[in-house]
Structure formats: structure tokens, C-alpha cells
Short mmCIF file of C-alpha atoms in Angstrom, two decimals:
data_model
loop_
_atom_site.label_atom_id
_atom_site.label_comp_id
_atom_site.label_asym_id
_atom_site.label_seq_id
_atom_site.Cartn_x
_atom_site.Cartn_y
_atom_site.Cartn_z
CA MET A 104 30.03 -17.21 5.26
CA LEU A 105 26.37 -16.25 5.67
CA ARG A 106 26.62 -16.50 9.45
CA PHE A 107 29.69 -14.30 9.49
CA VAL A 108 28.01 -11.59 7.40
CA VAL A 109 24.87 -11.80 9.56
CA VAL A 110 26.97 -11.42 12.72
CA LEU A 111 28.73 -8.37 11.24
CA CYS A 112 25.34 -6.85 10.41
CA LEU A 113 24.20 -7.41 13.99
CA VAL A 114 27.43 -6.00 15.44
CA TYR A 115 26.95 -2.87 13.37
CA LEU A 116 23.27 -2.57 14.31
CA ASN A 117 23.95 -2.99 18.03
CA PHE A 118 27.27 -1.22 18.47
CA GLY A 119 27.82 0.93 15.37
CA MET A 120 31.08 -0.91 14.63
CA GLY A 121 32.25 -3.05 11.73
CA LEU A 122 30.62 -1.20 8.84
CA ASP A 123 33.92 -0.80 6.97
CA GLU A 124 34.63 -4.51 7.32
CA LEU A 125 31.13 -5.38 6.13
CA TYR A 126 31.51 -3.04 3.15
CA ASP A 127 34.85 -4.64 2.32
CA LEU A 128 33.41 -8.17 2.48
CA LEU A 129 30.43 -7.28 0.29
CA GLY A 130 32.85 -5.93 -2.30
CA ARG A 131 34.60 -9.28 -2.75
CA ASP A 132 33.11 -11.63 -5.33
CA TYR A 133 34.47 -14.77 -3.69
CA ILE A 134 32.53 -13.78 -0.55
CA THR A 135 29.28 -12.67 -2.16
CA GLU A 136 29.14 -15.79 -4.34
CA GLN A 137 28.72 -17.78 -1.12
CA LEU A 138 25.75 -15.71 0.09
CA PRO A 139 22.13 -16.37 -0.88
CA ARG A 140 21.44 -14.12 -3.88
CA GLU A 141 18.29 -12.52 -2.40
CA PHE A 142 20.09 -11.70 0.85
CA TYR A 143 23.05 -10.14 -0.93
CA ASP A 144 20.78 -8.20 -3.30
CA ALA A 145 18.89 -6.70 -0.34
CA LEU A 146 22.17 -5.49 1.20
CA LYS A 147 23.78 -4.46 -2.07
CA ARG A 148 21.06 -1.94 -2.85
CA ARG A 149 22.45 0.26 -0.07
CA ARG A 150 26.09 -0.08 -1.17
CA ARG A 151 26.85 3.10 -3.12
CA HIS A 152 29.73 5.53 -3.54
CA LYS A 153 32.14 3.52 -1.39
CA THR A 154 29.76 3.57 1.56
CA LEU A 155 27.22 1.18 2.96
CA ASN A 156 24.03 2.55 4.47
CA ILE A 157 22.45 -0.09 6.67
CA ASN A 158 19.38 0.48 8.80
CA VAL A 159 16.91 -1.70 10.68
CA LYS A 160 14.38 -1.89 7.83
CA LEU A 161 17.06 -2.97 5.37
CA LEU A 162 18.39 -5.65 7.71
CA ALA A 163 14.89 -6.88 8.52
CA ALA A 164 14.16 -7.23 4.80
CA ALA A 165 17.48 -8.99 4.14
CA PHE A 166 16.94 -11.37 7.07
CA GLN A 167 13.43 -12.18 5.78
CA LYS A 168 15.03 -13.23 2.47
CA ILE A 169 16.94 -15.98 4.30
CA GLY A 170 13.97 -17.07 6.39
CA ASN A 171 14.99 -15.31 9.61
CA THR A 172 13.27 -12.57 11.52
CA LEU A 173 15.36 -9.79 13.01
CA VAL A 174 14.99 -9.85 16.80
CA ILE A 175 15.95 -6.80 18.84
CA ALA A 176 16.32 -7.34 22.56
CA SER A 177 16.35 -4.27 24.76
CA PHE A 178 16.99 -3.86 28.44
CA GLY A 179 14.34 -1.25 29.07
CA SER A 180 15.82 1.29 26.68
CA ASP A 181 13.78 3.20 24.12
CA CYS A 182 13.61 1.23 20.87
CA SER A 183 11.54 3.77 18.94
CA ARG A 184 14.47 4.33 16.57
CA PHE A 185 14.01 0.71 15.46
CA LEU A 186 10.35 0.99 14.46
CA CYS A 187 9.77 -1.64 11.80
CA SER A 188 6.91 -4.07 11.31
CA ASP A 189 9.25 -6.92 10.32
CA VAL A 190 11.18 -6.87 13.60
CA ILE A 191 10.38 -8.70 16.83
CA PHE A 192 11.11 -6.61 19.91
CA VAL A 193 11.73 -8.27 23.27
CA ASP A 194 12.11 -6.15 26.40
CA MET A 195 14.40 -8.20 28.61
CA LYS A 196 13.71 -6.04 31.68
CA ALA A 197 9.99 -6.78 31.56
CA ASN A 198 9.04 -9.72 33.70
CA HIS A 199 8.03 -12.05 30.86
CA SER A 200 7.91 -15.78 31.25
CA ARG A 201 10.04 -18.03 29.12
CA ASP A 202 6.87 -19.28 27.39
CA TYR A 203 5.81 -15.71 26.53
CA ILE A 204 9.16 -14.97 24.91
CA LEU A 205 9.12 -18.26 22.97
CA ARG A 206 5.56 -17.56 21.75
CA LYS A 207 6.71 -14.16 20.54
CA LEU A 208 9.77 -15.60 18.79
CA ILE A 209 8.11 -18.73 17.41
CA PRO A 210 4.43 -18.05 16.74
CA LYS A 211 2.21 -21.07 16.28
CA GLN A 212 1.38 -21.89 12.70
CA PRO A 213 -2.30 -21.56 11.80
CA PRO A 214 -4.07 -24.93 11.92
CA VAL A 215 -4.09 -26.82 8.65
CA LEU A 216 -7.54 -27.30 7.19
CA GLN A 217 -8.35 -31.00 7.20
CA VAL A 218 -10.32 -31.83 4.07
CA SER A 219 -12.20 -35.12 4.07
CA GLN A 220 -12.64 -37.27 0.98
CA ALA A 221 -16.24 -36.11 0.67
CA THR A 222 -15.19 -32.46 0.43
CA SER A 223 -13.65 -30.97 -2.68
CA VAL A 224 -12.06 -27.61 -3.31
CA GLU A 225 -12.98 -25.68 -6.45
CA ALA A 226 -10.99 -22.69 -7.65
CA ALA A 227 -13.21 -19.85 -8.82
CA GLY A 228 -12.26 -17.39 -11.53
CA ASP A 229 -11.71 -14.63 -8.97
CA ASN A 230 -8.76 -16.50 -7.37
CA SER A 231 -10.77 -17.39 -4.28
CA CYS A 232 -11.49 -20.93 -3.14
CA HIS A 233 -14.91 -22.31 -2.36
CA LEU A 234 -15.47 -25.48 -0.35
CA SER A 235 -18.31 -27.72 -1.45
#
């Protein structure tokens, strides 16, 4: 059910269609019970007075709750209406390599600090860590 709701959100975001269907689904308990609570709560906040007000920031926040990042692909069009720090923008008309796009979509994790047996970590009272 989550995938279906996510697809409806994306259809609305891209084409401006399906908002009534999405509103209807989010009004049915047997549907919302199958969605992750944090995701549904993020969408539900904009469900008022028999309308649903969805924008890019709301969807980006809801997608973050389920561990996904909202990706907006454009074909050279102006995406300034989608300005949001939690969204990855990919211009498909730009001549980017496959590796560039993958690096943008899947950033490398920071290297894990290898701590040897001779090194200990002490927590200080100011919530910072000091290596000794």
C-alpha cells in the first residue's frame, strides 16, 4: 500500500492529477493502518476541510520519514518552484555521466572511524567525544 500512495503522490507532483484519489485513500482507516505512522502523519497534517494540500516540501519530509529522498528529474525546465533542501534535482538534459548521477543519488557514506584497542573514547559532560 505504501508504494501505491507514494506513486499517487508522485503523479500529483508531476502532473497535478490524482489529488482527489489520494485524499480519498488517506481518509480510509484500513488504508492508513498499512502505512508507516510517521509517513502518514506527515501527509495528514495537510489534510484539512475536505482538501489535501501537498507541496514539494511536504512530500520531501514525508519521504524522509520512510528513508527515501525525493528525486526530481527535469529535462532542462526551470525547477525553481521545487526549491527544497531535502530534494535531489537531476537535470536529464545536462550531459552527466552515469557515475555522476549515481553519486548524486547515492552519496558515499563518511568513512567509519577505526578505533584500535589502545584507543578509548571518553564522553565529556558537554556531549562531545574526546579520543585518548
